[in-house]
mmCIF file of C-alpha atoms in Angstrom:
data_model
loop_
_atom_site.group_PDB
_atom_site.id
_atom_site.type_symbol
_atom_site.label_atom_id
_atom_site.label_comp_id
_atom_site.label_asym_id
_atom_site.label_seq_id
_atom_site.Cartn_x
_atom_site.Cartn_y
_atom_site.Cartn_z
ATOM 1 C CA MET J 1 -2.623 16.481 16.295
ATOM 2 C CA ALA J 2 0.721 14.817 16.986
ATOM 3 C CA GLU J 3 3.916 13.229 15.787
ATOM 4 C CA VAL J 4 4.209 9.451 16.316
ATOM 5 C CA ILE J 5 7.600 7.738 16.584
ATOM 6 C CA LEU J 6 8.210 3.993 16.738
ATOM 7 C CA LYS J 7 11.686 3.124 18.026
ATOM 8 C CA ASN J 8 13.042 -0.431 17.616
ATOM 9 C CA LEU J 9 9.514 -1.741 18.102
ATOM 10 C CA SER J 10 9.145 -5.516 18.341
ATOM 11 C CA LYS J 11 6.519 -8.084 19.256
ATOM 12 C CA SER J 12 6.984 -11.745 20.128
ATOM 13 C CA TYR J 13 4.187 -14.067 21.215
ATOM 14 C CA ASP J 14 6.363 -17.039 22.211
ATOM 15 C CA GLY J 15 9.549 -15.286 23.294
ATOM 16 C CA LYS J 16 11.410 -16.586 20.243
ATOM 17 C CA SER J 17 9.998 -15.749 16.819
ATOM 18 C CA LYS J 18 8.964 -12.141 16.284
ATOM 19 C CA ALA J 19 5.755 -10.994 14.618
ATOM 20 C CA VAL J 20 7.230 -7.477 14.463
ATOM 21 C CA ASN J 21 10.985 -7.002 14.364
ATOM 22 C CA ASP J 22 12.893 -3.804 15.148
ATOM 23 C CA VAL J 23 10.479 -1.401 13.435
ATOM 24 C CA ASN J 24 11.542 2.255 13.230
ATOM 25 C CA ILE J 25 9.036 4.714 11.771
ATOM 26 C CA LYS J 26 8.589 8.460 12.188
ATOM 27 C CA ILE J 27 5.090 9.746 11.406
ATOM 28 C CA ASN J 28 5.022 13.514 11.206
ATOM 29 C CA ASP J 29 2.248 15.710 12.540
ATOM 30 C CA LYS J 30 -0.734 15.771 10.090
ATOM 31 C CA GLU J 31 0.843 13.052 7.929
ATOM 32 C CA PHE J 32 -1.115 10.159 6.374
ATOM 33 C CA VAL J 33 1.051 7.040 6.649
ATOM 34 C CA VAL J 34 0.010 3.651 5.272
ATOM 35 C CA LEU J 35 1.382 0.326 6.528
ATOM 36 C CA VAL J 36 1.050 -2.194 3.705
ATOM 37 C CA GLY J 37 2.066 -5.777 3.129
ATOM 38 C CA PRO J 38 0.712 -9.312 2.740
ATOM 39 C CA SER J 39 -1.261 -11.093 5.455
ATOM 40 C CA GLY J 40 0.904 -11.957 8.439
ATOM 41 C CA CYS J 41 3.548 -9.298 7.762
ATOM 42 C CA GLY J 42 3.026 -7.553 11.130
ATOM 43 C CA LYS J 43 1.256 -4.392 9.997
ATOM 44 C CA SER J 44 -1.918 -4.833 12.093
ATOM 45 C CA THR J 45 0.119 -5.966 15.090
ATOM 46 C CA THR J 46 2.189 -2.777 14.784
ATOM 47 C CA LEU J 47 -0.979 -0.662 14.658
ATOM 48 C CA ARG J 48 -2.464 -2.464 17.656
ATOM 49 C CA MET J 49 0.708 -1.785 19.656
ATOM 50 C CA VAL J 50 0.348 1.928 18.840
ATOM 51 C CA ALA J 51 -3.253 1.713 20.041
ATOM 52 C CA GLY J 52 -2.255 -0.101 23.222
ATOM 53 C CA LEU J 53 -4.264 -3.204 22.321
ATOM 54 C CA GLU J 54 -1.115 -5.353 22.103
ATOM 55 C CA ASP J 55 1.699 -5.457 24.650
ATOM 56 C CA ILE J 56 5.119 -4.354 23.404
ATOM 57 C CA SER J 57 7.962 -6.889 23.581
ATOM 58 C CA GLY J 58 10.659 -4.303 22.906
ATOM 59 C CA GLY J 59 11.239 -0.716 21.870
ATOM 60 C CA GLU J 60 9.276 2.475 22.434
ATOM 61 C CA ILE J 61 6.224 4.285 21.096
ATOM 62 C CA LEU J 62 6.114 8.058 21.424
ATOM 63 C CA ILE J 63 2.983 10.107 20.764
ATOM 64 C CA ASP J 64 3.403 13.871 20.838
ATOM 65 C CA GLY J 65 6.854 13.409 22.413
ATOM 66 C CA LYS J 66 5.603 11.209 25.252
ATOM 67 C CA VAL J 67 6.486 7.522 25.692
ATOM 68 C CA VAL J 68 3.162 5.649 25.888
ATOM 69 C CA ASN J 69 4.361 2.048 26.340
ATOM 70 C CA ASP J 70 2.714 1.709 29.743
ATOM 71 C CA ILE J 71 -0.217 4.052 29.155
ATOM 72 C CA SER J 72 -3.653 2.435 28.729
ATOM 73 C CA PRO J 73 -5.430 2.747 25.340
ATOM 74 C CA LYS J 74 -8.059 5.161 26.673
ATOM 75 C CA ASP J 75 -5.370 7.568 27.850
ATOM 76 C CA ARG J 76 -3.292 7.631 24.646
ATOM 77 C CA ASP J 77 -5.601 10.127 22.921
ATOM 78 C CA ILE J 78 -6.013 7.957 19.833
ATOM 79 C CA ALA J 79 -9.120 6.765 17.996
ATOM 80 C CA MET J 80 -9.295 3.519 16.051
ATOM 81 C CA VAL J 81 -11.528 2.477 13.157
ATOM 82 C CA PHE J 82 -11.824 -1.289 12.817
ATOM 83 C CA GLN J 83 -12.395 -3.586 9.847
ATOM 84 C CA ASN J 84 -15.718 -4.870 11.219
ATOM 85 C CA TYR J 85 -17.060 -1.384 12.182
ATOM 86 C CA ALA J 86 -17.656 -2.518 15.828
ATOM 87 C CA LEU J 87 -20.976 -0.670 16.134
ATOM 88 C CA TYR J 88 -23.480 -1.417 18.921
ATOM 89 C CA PRO J 89 -26.503 -2.921 17.126
ATOM 90 C CA HIS J 90 -29.030 -1.822 19.775
ATOM 91 C CA MET J 91 -27.959 1.835 19.632
ATOM 92 C CA THR J 92 -28.864 4.467 17.062
ATOM 93 C CA VAL J 93 -26.200 6.105 14.914
ATOM 94 C CA PHE J 94 -26.273 9.123 17.232
ATOM 95 C CA GLU J 95 -25.868 6.927 20.315
ATOM 96 C CA ASN J 96 -23.013 4.973 18.725
ATOM 97 C CA MET J 97 -21.157 8.165 17.891
ATOM 98 C CA ALA J 98 -21.865 9.735 21.273
ATOM 99 C CA PHE J 99 -21.067 6.695 23.401
ATOM 100 C CA GLY J 100 -17.373 7.373 23.975
ATOM 101 C CA LEU J 101 -18.052 10.997 24.866
ATOM 102 C CA LYS J 102 -20.740 9.970 27.383
ATOM 103 C CA LEU J 103 -18.267 7.637 29.074
ATOM 104 C CA ARG J 104 -15.910 10.590 29.438
ATOM 105 C CA LYS J 105 -18.687 12.672 31.025
ATOM 106 C CA PHE J 106 -18.839 15.321 28.301
ATOM 107 C CA PRO J 107 -21.727 17.809 28.687
ATOM 108 C CA LYS J 108 -24.804 16.958 26.602
ATOM 109 C CA SER J 109 -24.502 20.169 24.590
ATOM 110 C CA GLU J 110 -20.876 19.374 23.689
ATOM 111 C CA ILE J 111 -21.814 15.819 22.677
ATOM 112 C CA LEU J 112 -24.640 17.108 20.474
ATOM 113 C CA ASN J 113 -22.371 19.653 18.780
ATOM 114 C CA ARG J 114 -19.590 17.155 18.124
ATOM 115 C CA VAL J 115 -21.888 14.444 16.745
ATOM 116 C CA GLN J 116 -23.711 16.887 14.469
ATOM 117 C CA GLU J 117 -20.426 18.333 13.240
ATOM 118 C CA ALA J 118 -19.037 14.868 12.429
ATOM 119 C CA ALA J 119 -22.311 13.773 10.817
ATOM 120 C CA LYS J 120 -22.212 16.814 8.555
ATOM 121 C CA ILE J 121 -18.620 16.132 7.508
ATOM 122 C CA LEU J 122 -19.508 12.521 6.649
ATOM 123 C CA ASP J 123 -22.912 13.250 5.121
ATOM 124 C CA ILE J 124 -24.817 10.992 7.550
ATOM 125 C CA GLU J 125 -27.001 13.677 9.155
ATOM 126 C CA ASN J 126 -30.176 11.934 7.944
ATOM 127 C CA PHE J 127 -29.206 8.609 9.535
ATOM 128 C CA LEU J 128 -28.669 9.683 13.158
ATOM 129 C CA GLU J 129 -31.878 8.017 14.411
ATOM 130 C CA ARG J 130 -31.359 4.775 12.491
ATOM 131 C CA LYS J 131 -29.767 1.638 13.893
ATOM 132 C CA PRO J 132 -26.816 -0.063 12.178
ATOM 133 C CA LYS J 133 -28.922 -2.855 10.663
ATOM 134 C CA ALA J 134 -30.814 -0.233 8.610
ATOM 135 C CA LEU J 135 -27.565 1.053 7.042
ATOM 136 C CA SER J 136 -25.484 -0.083 4.079
ATOM 137 C CA GLY J 137 -21.877 -1.185 4.534
ATOM 138 C CA GLY J 138 -20.560 2.184 3.407
ATOM 139 C CA GLN J 139 -22.896 4.053 5.771
ATOM 140 C CA ARG J 140 -21.820 1.851 8.696
ATOM 141 C CA GLN J 141 -18.204 2.596 7.887
ATOM 142 C CA ARG J 142 -18.981 6.320 7.917
ATOM 143 C CA VAL J 143 -20.540 5.922 11.361
ATOM 144 C CA ALA J 144 -17.429 4.101 12.597
ATOM 145 C CA VAL J 145 -15.271 6.942 11.251
ATOM 146 C CA GLY J 146 -17.645 9.490 12.797
ATOM 147 C CA ARG J 147 -17.295 7.854 16.192
ATOM 148 C CA ALA J 148 -13.546 8.418 15.873
ATOM 149 C CA ILE J 149 -13.923 12.030 14.681
ATOM 150 C CA VAL J 150 -16.050 13.144 17.653
ATOM 151 C CA ARG J 151 -13.201 12.184 19.964
ATOM 152 C CA LYS J 152 -10.947 14.785 18.304
ATOM 153 C CA PRO J 153 -7.931 12.570 19.025
ATOM 154 C CA LYS J 154 -4.285 13.311 18.423
ATOM 155 C CA VAL J 155 -3.973 10.282 16.130
ATOM 156 C CA PHE J 156 -6.433 8.304 13.977
ATOM 157 C CA LEU J 157 -5.733 4.602 13.443
ATOM 158 C CA PHE J 158 -7.418 2.630 10.636
ATOM 159 C CA ASP J 159 -7.159 -1.184 10.598
ATOM 160 C CA GLU J 160 -8.152 -2.362 7.088
ATOM 161 C CA PRO J 161 -11.410 -0.369 7.294
ATOM 162 C CA LEU J 162 -12.507 -1.001 3.694
ATOM 163 C CA SER J 163 -11.936 -4.766 3.481
ATOM 164 C CA ASN J 164 -15.609 -5.641 3.912
ATOM 165 C CA LEU J 165 -16.861 -3.292 1.187
ATOM 166 C CA ASP J 166 -17.418 -4.136 -2.470
ATOM 167 C CA ALA J 167 -14.943 -2.859 -5.064
ATOM 168 C CA LYS J 168 -16.929 0.211 -6.141
ATOM 169 C CA LEU J 169 -17.627 1.299 -2.561
ATOM 170 C CA ARG J 170 -13.977 0.790 -1.602
ATOM 171 C CA VAL J 171 -12.946 3.291 -4.274
ATOM 172 C CA GLN J 172 -15.545 5.769 -3.036
ATOM 173 C CA MET J 173 -14.538 5.391 0.625
ATOM 174 C CA ARG J 174 -10.846 5.718 -0.275
ATOM 175 C CA THR J 175 -11.644 9.129 -1.685
ATOM 176 C CA GLU J 176 -13.771 10.052 1.334
ATOM 177 C CA ILE J 177 -11.044 9.162 3.833
ATOM 178 C CA SER J 178 -8.440 11.096 1.824
ATOM 179 C CA LYS J 179 -10.730 14.139 1.778
ATOM 180 C CA LEU J 180 -11.323 13.703 5.505
ATOM 181 C CA HIS J 181 -7.591 13.735 6.167
ATOM 182 C CA LYS J 182 -7.192 17.039 4.354
ATOM 183 C CA LYS J 183 -10.250 18.528 6.069
ATOM 184 C CA LEU J 184 -9.253 17.494 9.597
ATOM 185 C CA GLU J 185 -5.494 18.026 9.051
ATOM 186 C CA ALA J 186 -5.073 14.922 11.169
ATOM 187 C CA THR J 187 -2.266 12.484 11.867
ATOM 188 C CA MET J 188 -3.468 9.180 10.419
ATOM 189 C CA ILE J 189 -1.983 5.677 10.369
ATOM 190 C CA TYR J 190 -3.731 3.324 7.992
ATOM 191 C CA VAL J 191 -3.217 -0.435 7.594
ATOM 192 C CA THR J 192 -4.102 -2.313 4.411
ATOM 193 C CA HIS J 193 -3.004 -5.330 2.367
ATOM 194 C CA ASP J 194 -4.181 -3.547 -0.799
ATOM 195 C CA GLN J 195 -1.283 -1.771 -2.521
ATOM 196 C CA THR J 196 -3.726 0.292 -4.619
ATOM 197 C CA GLU J 197 -5.179 1.759 -1.422
ATOM 198 C CA ALA J 198 -1.682 2.453 -0.169
ATOM 199 C CA MET J 199 -0.528 4.152 -3.372
ATOM 200 C CA THR J 200 -3.618 6.357 -3.717
ATOM 201 C CA MET J 201 -3.993 7.418 -0.079
ATOM 202 C CA GLY J 202 -0.645 7.648 1.658
ATOM 203 C CA ASP J 203 1.717 10.616 1.944
ATOM 204 C CA LYS J 204 4.233 8.001 3.013
ATOM 205 C CA ILE J 205 4.078 4.223 2.701
ATOM 206 C CA VAL J 206 5.693 1.625 4.942
ATOM 207 C CA VAL J 207 6.082 -1.728 3.154
ATOM 208 C CA MET J 208 6.364 -4.698 5.527
ATOM 209 C CA LYS J 209 7.176 -8.374 5.107
ATOM 210 C CA ASP J 210 7.635 -11.097 7.746
ATOM 211 C CA GLY J 211 7.668 -8.545 10.571
ATOM 212 C CA PHE J 212 10.383 -6.381 8.994
ATOM 213 C CA VAL J 213 10.072 -2.973 7.361
ATOM 214 C CA GLN J 214 11.283 -3.305 3.769
ATOM 215 C CA GLN J 215 11.074 0.331 2.641
ATOM 216 C CA ILE J 216 9.585 3.640 3.789
ATOM 217 C CA ASP J 217 9.025 6.164 1.035
ATOM 218 C CA SER J 218 6.576 8.242 -0.965
ATOM 219 C CA PRO J 219 4.306 6.310 -3.364
ATOM 220 C CA LEU J 220 6.201 7.518 -6.446
ATOM 221 C CA LYS J 221 9.631 6.602 -5.043
ATOM 222 C CA LEU J 222 8.408 3.150 -4.034
ATOM 223 C CA TYR J 223 7.151 2.616 -7.562
ATOM 224 C CA ASN J 224 10.219 3.967 -9.371
ATOM 225 C CA ASN J 225 12.982 3.030 -6.932
ATOM 226 C CA PRO J 226 12.123 -0.168 -5.015
ATOM 227 C CA VAL J 227 14.960 -1.243 -2.739
ATOM 228 C CA ASN J 228 14.455 -4.967 -3.319
ATOM 229 C CA LYS J 229 12.585 -7.513 -5.430
ATOM 230 C CA PHE J 230 9.779 -7.895 -2.875
ATOM 231 C CA VAL J 231 8.880 -4.199 -2.896
ATOM 232 C CA ALA J 232 9.199 -4.107 -6.688
ATOM 233 C CA GLY J 233 6.773 -7.000 -7.064
ATOM 234 C CA PHE J 234 4.349 -5.903 -4.375
ATOM 235 C CA ILE J 235 3.910 -2.306 -5.522
ATOM 236 C CA GLY J 236 2.193 -1.931 -8.881
ATOM 237 C CA SER J 237 -0.731 -3.740 -10.510
ATOM 238 C CA PRO J 238 -0.209 -5.935 -12.472
ATOM 239 C CA SER J 239 3.023 -6.617 -10.644
ATOM 240 C CA MET J 240 6.515 -6.210 -12.074
ATOM 241 C CA ASN J 241 7.860 -8.873 -14.446
ATOM 242 C CA PHE J 242 11.034 -10.724 -13.423
ATOM 243 C CA ILE J 243 13.494 -12.719 -15.543
ATOM 244 C CA ASP J 244 16.453 -14.693 -14.162
ATOM 245 C CA GLY J 245 19.693 -14.306 -16.062
ATOM 246 C CA LYS J 246 23.178 -12.830 -15.992
ATOM 247 C CA ILE J 247 25.226 -9.884 -17.235
ATOM 248 C CA ILE J 248 27.481 -10.626 -20.203
ATOM 249 C CA LYS J 249 29.636 -8.448 -22.437
ATOM 250 C CA ASN J 250 30.630 -8.372 -26.065
ATOM 251 C CA THR J 251 31.241 -4.798 -27.174
ATOM 252 C CA LYS J 252 28.519 -3.632 -24.791
ATOM 253 C CA LEU J 253 26.908 -4.907 -21.609
ATOM 254 C CA LEU J 254 23.970 -7.260 -22.168
ATOM 255 C CA PHE J 255 21.446 -9.011 -19.976
ATOM 256 C CA GLN J 256 21.069 -12.637 -21.054
ATOM 257 C CA SER J 257 18.108 -14.738 -19.887
ATOM 258 C CA VAL J 258 18.858 -17.937 -17.992
ATOM 259 C CA ASP J 259 17.964 -20.084 -21.039
ATOM 260 C CA GLY J 260 20.295 -18.022 -23.224
ATOM 261 C CA LYS J 261 17.569 -17.313 -25.787
ATOM 262 C CA ASP J 262 16.911 -13.649 -25.058
ATOM 263 C CA THR J 263 19.239 -10.708 -24.566
ATOM 264 C CA ILE J 264 18.736 -7.018 -23.854
ATOM 265 C CA GLU J 265 21.410 -4.484 -24.647
ATOM 266 C CA LEU J 266 21.736 -2.293 -21.568
ATOM 267 C CA SER J 267 21.680 1.491 -21.431
ATOM 268 C CA GLY J 268 24.932 3.213 -20.606
ATOM 269 C CA LYS J 269 23.418 4.707 -17.450
ATOM 270 C CA TYR J 270 23.516 1.234 -15.848
ATOM 271 C CA SER J 271 27.114 0.408 -16.801
ATOM 272 C CA SER J 272 28.968 1.596 -13.707
ATOM 273 C CA LYS J 273 26.780 -0.468 -11.352
ATOM 274 C CA LEU J 274 26.521 -3.582 -13.540
ATOM 275 C CA GLU J 275 30.182 -3.945 -14.592
ATOM 276 C CA SER J 276 30.886 -5.630 -11.249
ATOM 277 C CA TYR J 277 28.138 -8.189 -11.943
ATOM 278 C CA LEU J 278 29.716 -9.427 -15.180
ATOM 279 C CA ASN J 279 28.946 -13.158 -15.605
ATOM 280 C CA LYS J 280 27.048 -13.181 -12.314
ATOM 281 C CA ASN J 281 23.430 -14.200 -11.837
ATOM 282 C CA ILE J 282 20.960 -11.355 -11.432
ATOM 283 C CA ILE J 283 17.214 -10.771 -11.739
ATOM 284 C CA LEU J 284 15.917 -8.320 -14.333
ATOM 285 C CA GLY J 285 12.646 -6.513 -13.678
ATOM 286 C CA PHE J 286 10.377 -4.340 -15.803
ATOM 287 C CA ARG J 287 6.769 -3.252 -15.427
ATOM 288 C CA PRO J 288 3.895 -4.302 -17.729
ATOM 289 C CA GLU J 289 3.342 -0.683 -18.749
ATOM 290 C CA ASP J 290 6.933 -0.454 -19.997
ATOM 291 C CA ILE J 291 6.175 -2.929 -22.790
ATOM 292 C CA GLN J 292 4.989 -1.658 -26.176
ATOM 293 C CA ILE J 293 3.762 -3.590 -29.189
ATOM 294 C CA LYS J 294 4.481 -0.788 -31.662
ATOM 295 C CA ASN J 295 7.920 0.619 -32.230
ATOM 296 C CA THR J 296 7.338 4.345 -31.866
ATOM 297 C CA GLU J 297 11.060 4.975 -32.438
ATOM 298 C CA SER J 298 10.801 7.564 -29.705
ATOM 299 C CA GLY J 299 12.407 5.557 -26.947
ATOM 300 C CA ASN J 300 15.352 3.353 -26.091
ATOM 301 C CA LEU J 301 13.669 0.033 -26.873
ATOM 302 C CA SER J 302 14.630 -3.640 -26.971
ATOM 303 C CA ARG J 303 12.784 -5.732 -29.589
ATOM 304 C CA HIS J 304 11.596 -9.302 -28.960
ATOM 305 C CA SER J 305 9.499 -11.697 -31.046
ATOM 306 C CA ILE J 306 6.964 -13.505 -28.852
ATOM 307 C CA LYS J 307 3.890 -15.738 -29.063
ATOM 308 C CA LEU J 308 0.785 -14.606 -27.153
ATOM 309 C CA GLU J 309 -0.331 -17.161 -24.567
ATOM 310 C CA VAL J 310 -3.330 -15.229 -23.158
ATOM 311 C CA VAL J 311 -5.131 -12.034 -24.178
ATOM 312 C CA GLU J 312 -7.366 -10.348 -21.572
ATOM 313 C CA PRO J 313 -9.492 -7.376 -22.665
ATOM 314 C CA MET J 314 -10.063 -5.163 -19.603
ATOM 315 C CA GLY J 315 -12.214 -2.493 -21.247
ATOM 316 C CA ASN J 316 -9.838 0.461 -21.023
ATOM 317 C CA GLU J 317 -6.769 -1.658 -21.847
ATOM 318 C CA ILE J 318 -5.682 -5.183 -22.743
ATOM 319 C CA PHE J 319 -3.422 -7.448 -20.679
ATOM 320 C CA ILE J 320 -1.223 -9.767 -22.721
ATOM 321 C CA TYR J 321 0.725 -12.757 -21.418
ATOM 322 C CA PHE J 322 3.706 -14.420 -23.085
ATOM 323 C CA LEU J 323 6.985 -16.209 -22.330
ATOM 324 C CA LEU J 324 10.362 -14.500 -22.394
ATOM 325 C CA GLY J 325 13.472 -16.215 -21.093
ATOM 326 C CA ASN J 326 11.376 -19.009 -19.515
ATOM 327 C CA ALA J 327 9.508 -16.364 -17.469
ATOM 328 C CA GLU J 328 5.810 -15.594 -17.720
ATOM 329 C CA ILE J 329 5.518 -11.932 -18.743
ATOM 330 C CA THR J 330 2.544 -9.566 -18.447
ATOM 331 C CA GLY J 331 2.128 -6.526 -20.667
ATOM 332 C CA ARG J 332 -0.577 -3.874 -20.853
ATOM 333 C CA VAL J 333 -1.459 -2.425 -24.238
ATOM 334 C CA PRO J 334 -4.096 -0.024 -25.633
ATOM 335 C CA ALA J 335 -7.704 -1.250 -25.742
ATOM 336 C CA ASP J 336 -8.032 -0.675 -29.490
ATOM 337 C CA THR J 337 -5.261 -3.174 -30.304
ATOM 338 C CA ILE J 338 -6.454 -6.213 -32.268
ATOM 339 C CA LEU J 339 -4.790 -9.322 -30.818
ATOM 340 C CA LYS J 340 -5.608 -12.994 -30.335
ATOM 341 C CA VAL J 341 -4.051 -16.010 -28.646
ATOM 342 C CA ASP J 342 -1.179 -17.645 -30.586
ATOM 343 C CA ASP J 343 -0.405 -14.452 -32.519
ATOM 344 C CA VAL J 344 3.349 -14.051 -33.044
ATOM 345 C CA ILE J 345 4.194 -10.371 -32.618
ATOM 346 C CA ASP J 346 7.079 -8.080 -31.728
ATOM 347 C CA VAL J 347 7.141 -6.442 -28.321
ATOM 348 C CA PHE J 348 9.421 -3.572 -27.322
ATOM 349 C CA ILE J 349 10.757 -3.173 -23.774
ATOM 350 C CA ASP J 350 11.800 0.277 -22.570
ATOM 351 C CA LYS J 351 15.498 -0.127 -21.747
ATOM 352 C CA ASP J 352 15.561 3.060 -19.681
ATOM 353 C CA LYS J 353 13.059 1.639 -17.182
ATOM 354 C CA LEU J 354 14.725 -1.626 -16.241
ATOM 355 C CA HIS J 355 15.360 -2.767 -12.661
ATOM 356 C CA PHE J 356 18.140 -5.101 -11.544
ATOM 357 C CA PHE J 357 18.278 -7.225 -8.392
ATOM 358 C CA ASP J 358 21.029 -9.322 -6.861
ATOM 359 C CA ALA J 359 20.113 -13.007 -7.283
ATOM 360 C CA ASP J 360 21.296 -13.835 -3.743
ATOM 361 C CA ASP J 361 19.966 -11.112 -1.441
ATOM 362 C CA GLN J 362 17.400 -9.749 -3.965
ATOM 363 C CA LYS J 363 18.412 -6.159 -3.209
ATOM 364 C CA SER J 364 18.329 -3.549 -5.952
ATOM 365 C CA ILE J 365 21.609 -3.147 -7.801
ATOM 366 C CA VAL J 366 20.832 0.104 -9.593
ATOM 367 C CA ASP J 367 19.225 2.945 -7.618
#
């Protein structure tokens, strides 16, 4: 396998606006890296430039220490798995998996061994004589992955491979691809718009927006230490709550909502960073799971009386929705809680798990 390095990579289709802008990523040997972001953020374009399917407007791509900018896709020693499977409908599973090897003039015995080995890994040995139309979506995706495995490439590229599967099958295939990564000890680059896929699969996640890389980090660091409001809101489901307001001070530092109706006394650990924002506009963030409806007296909590706007039982938990400081807030509470719309209850926000963002540039104030 191989290390992949993207240096100042950019892509422009009209010579002016850039679909990908000055991207710098180092993907270590055997690492599973996920590019994630909303539609149009440049993640698939970046992957296609690595594959050689898109021309590069600027920068360099190195695979295994070699610049591959001007090397054709077939000579880059990569294998790509597409969203739509891209299987030949008139060929059997065996023929689909063997096709690339036949083009490269591999001996028949080597082709047979590689296809059987990949089929065993993916548990599709019984489907080798079937054609794609006789397979389910998950089985077709396994065949597409198998076609990549037989190549034994230096790098595997996945372009939203699970988007066409139903929710249950997506979860199953997520697990299968993660297991495959460990089994093959392969370098893998995976593109998705689904942050749950990113968080559960990646060793390292690259969050993109509008062609720019926002943050590169481990899943846990992205979740706990987002560098800006976009990353904070994109990572996590349901997404982080945000309230506009400002920092004020009486005897202690307080966050005051923009309507002046709600305040949160701030933990001392934030003081040094927030003193300079006194009387300045900021954005406060906290996650739905950091809201409680029972005061356990075991944490550093801020109490607020609220009226429930919506109550959504989810089976294993309940989502509650209410207003706080003119902002719509989402909380997640235990499934055995008895609640109904229009109930007036107390909620408790964990003051040690607050996030603060500059109102102008939306960058994180407190690391």
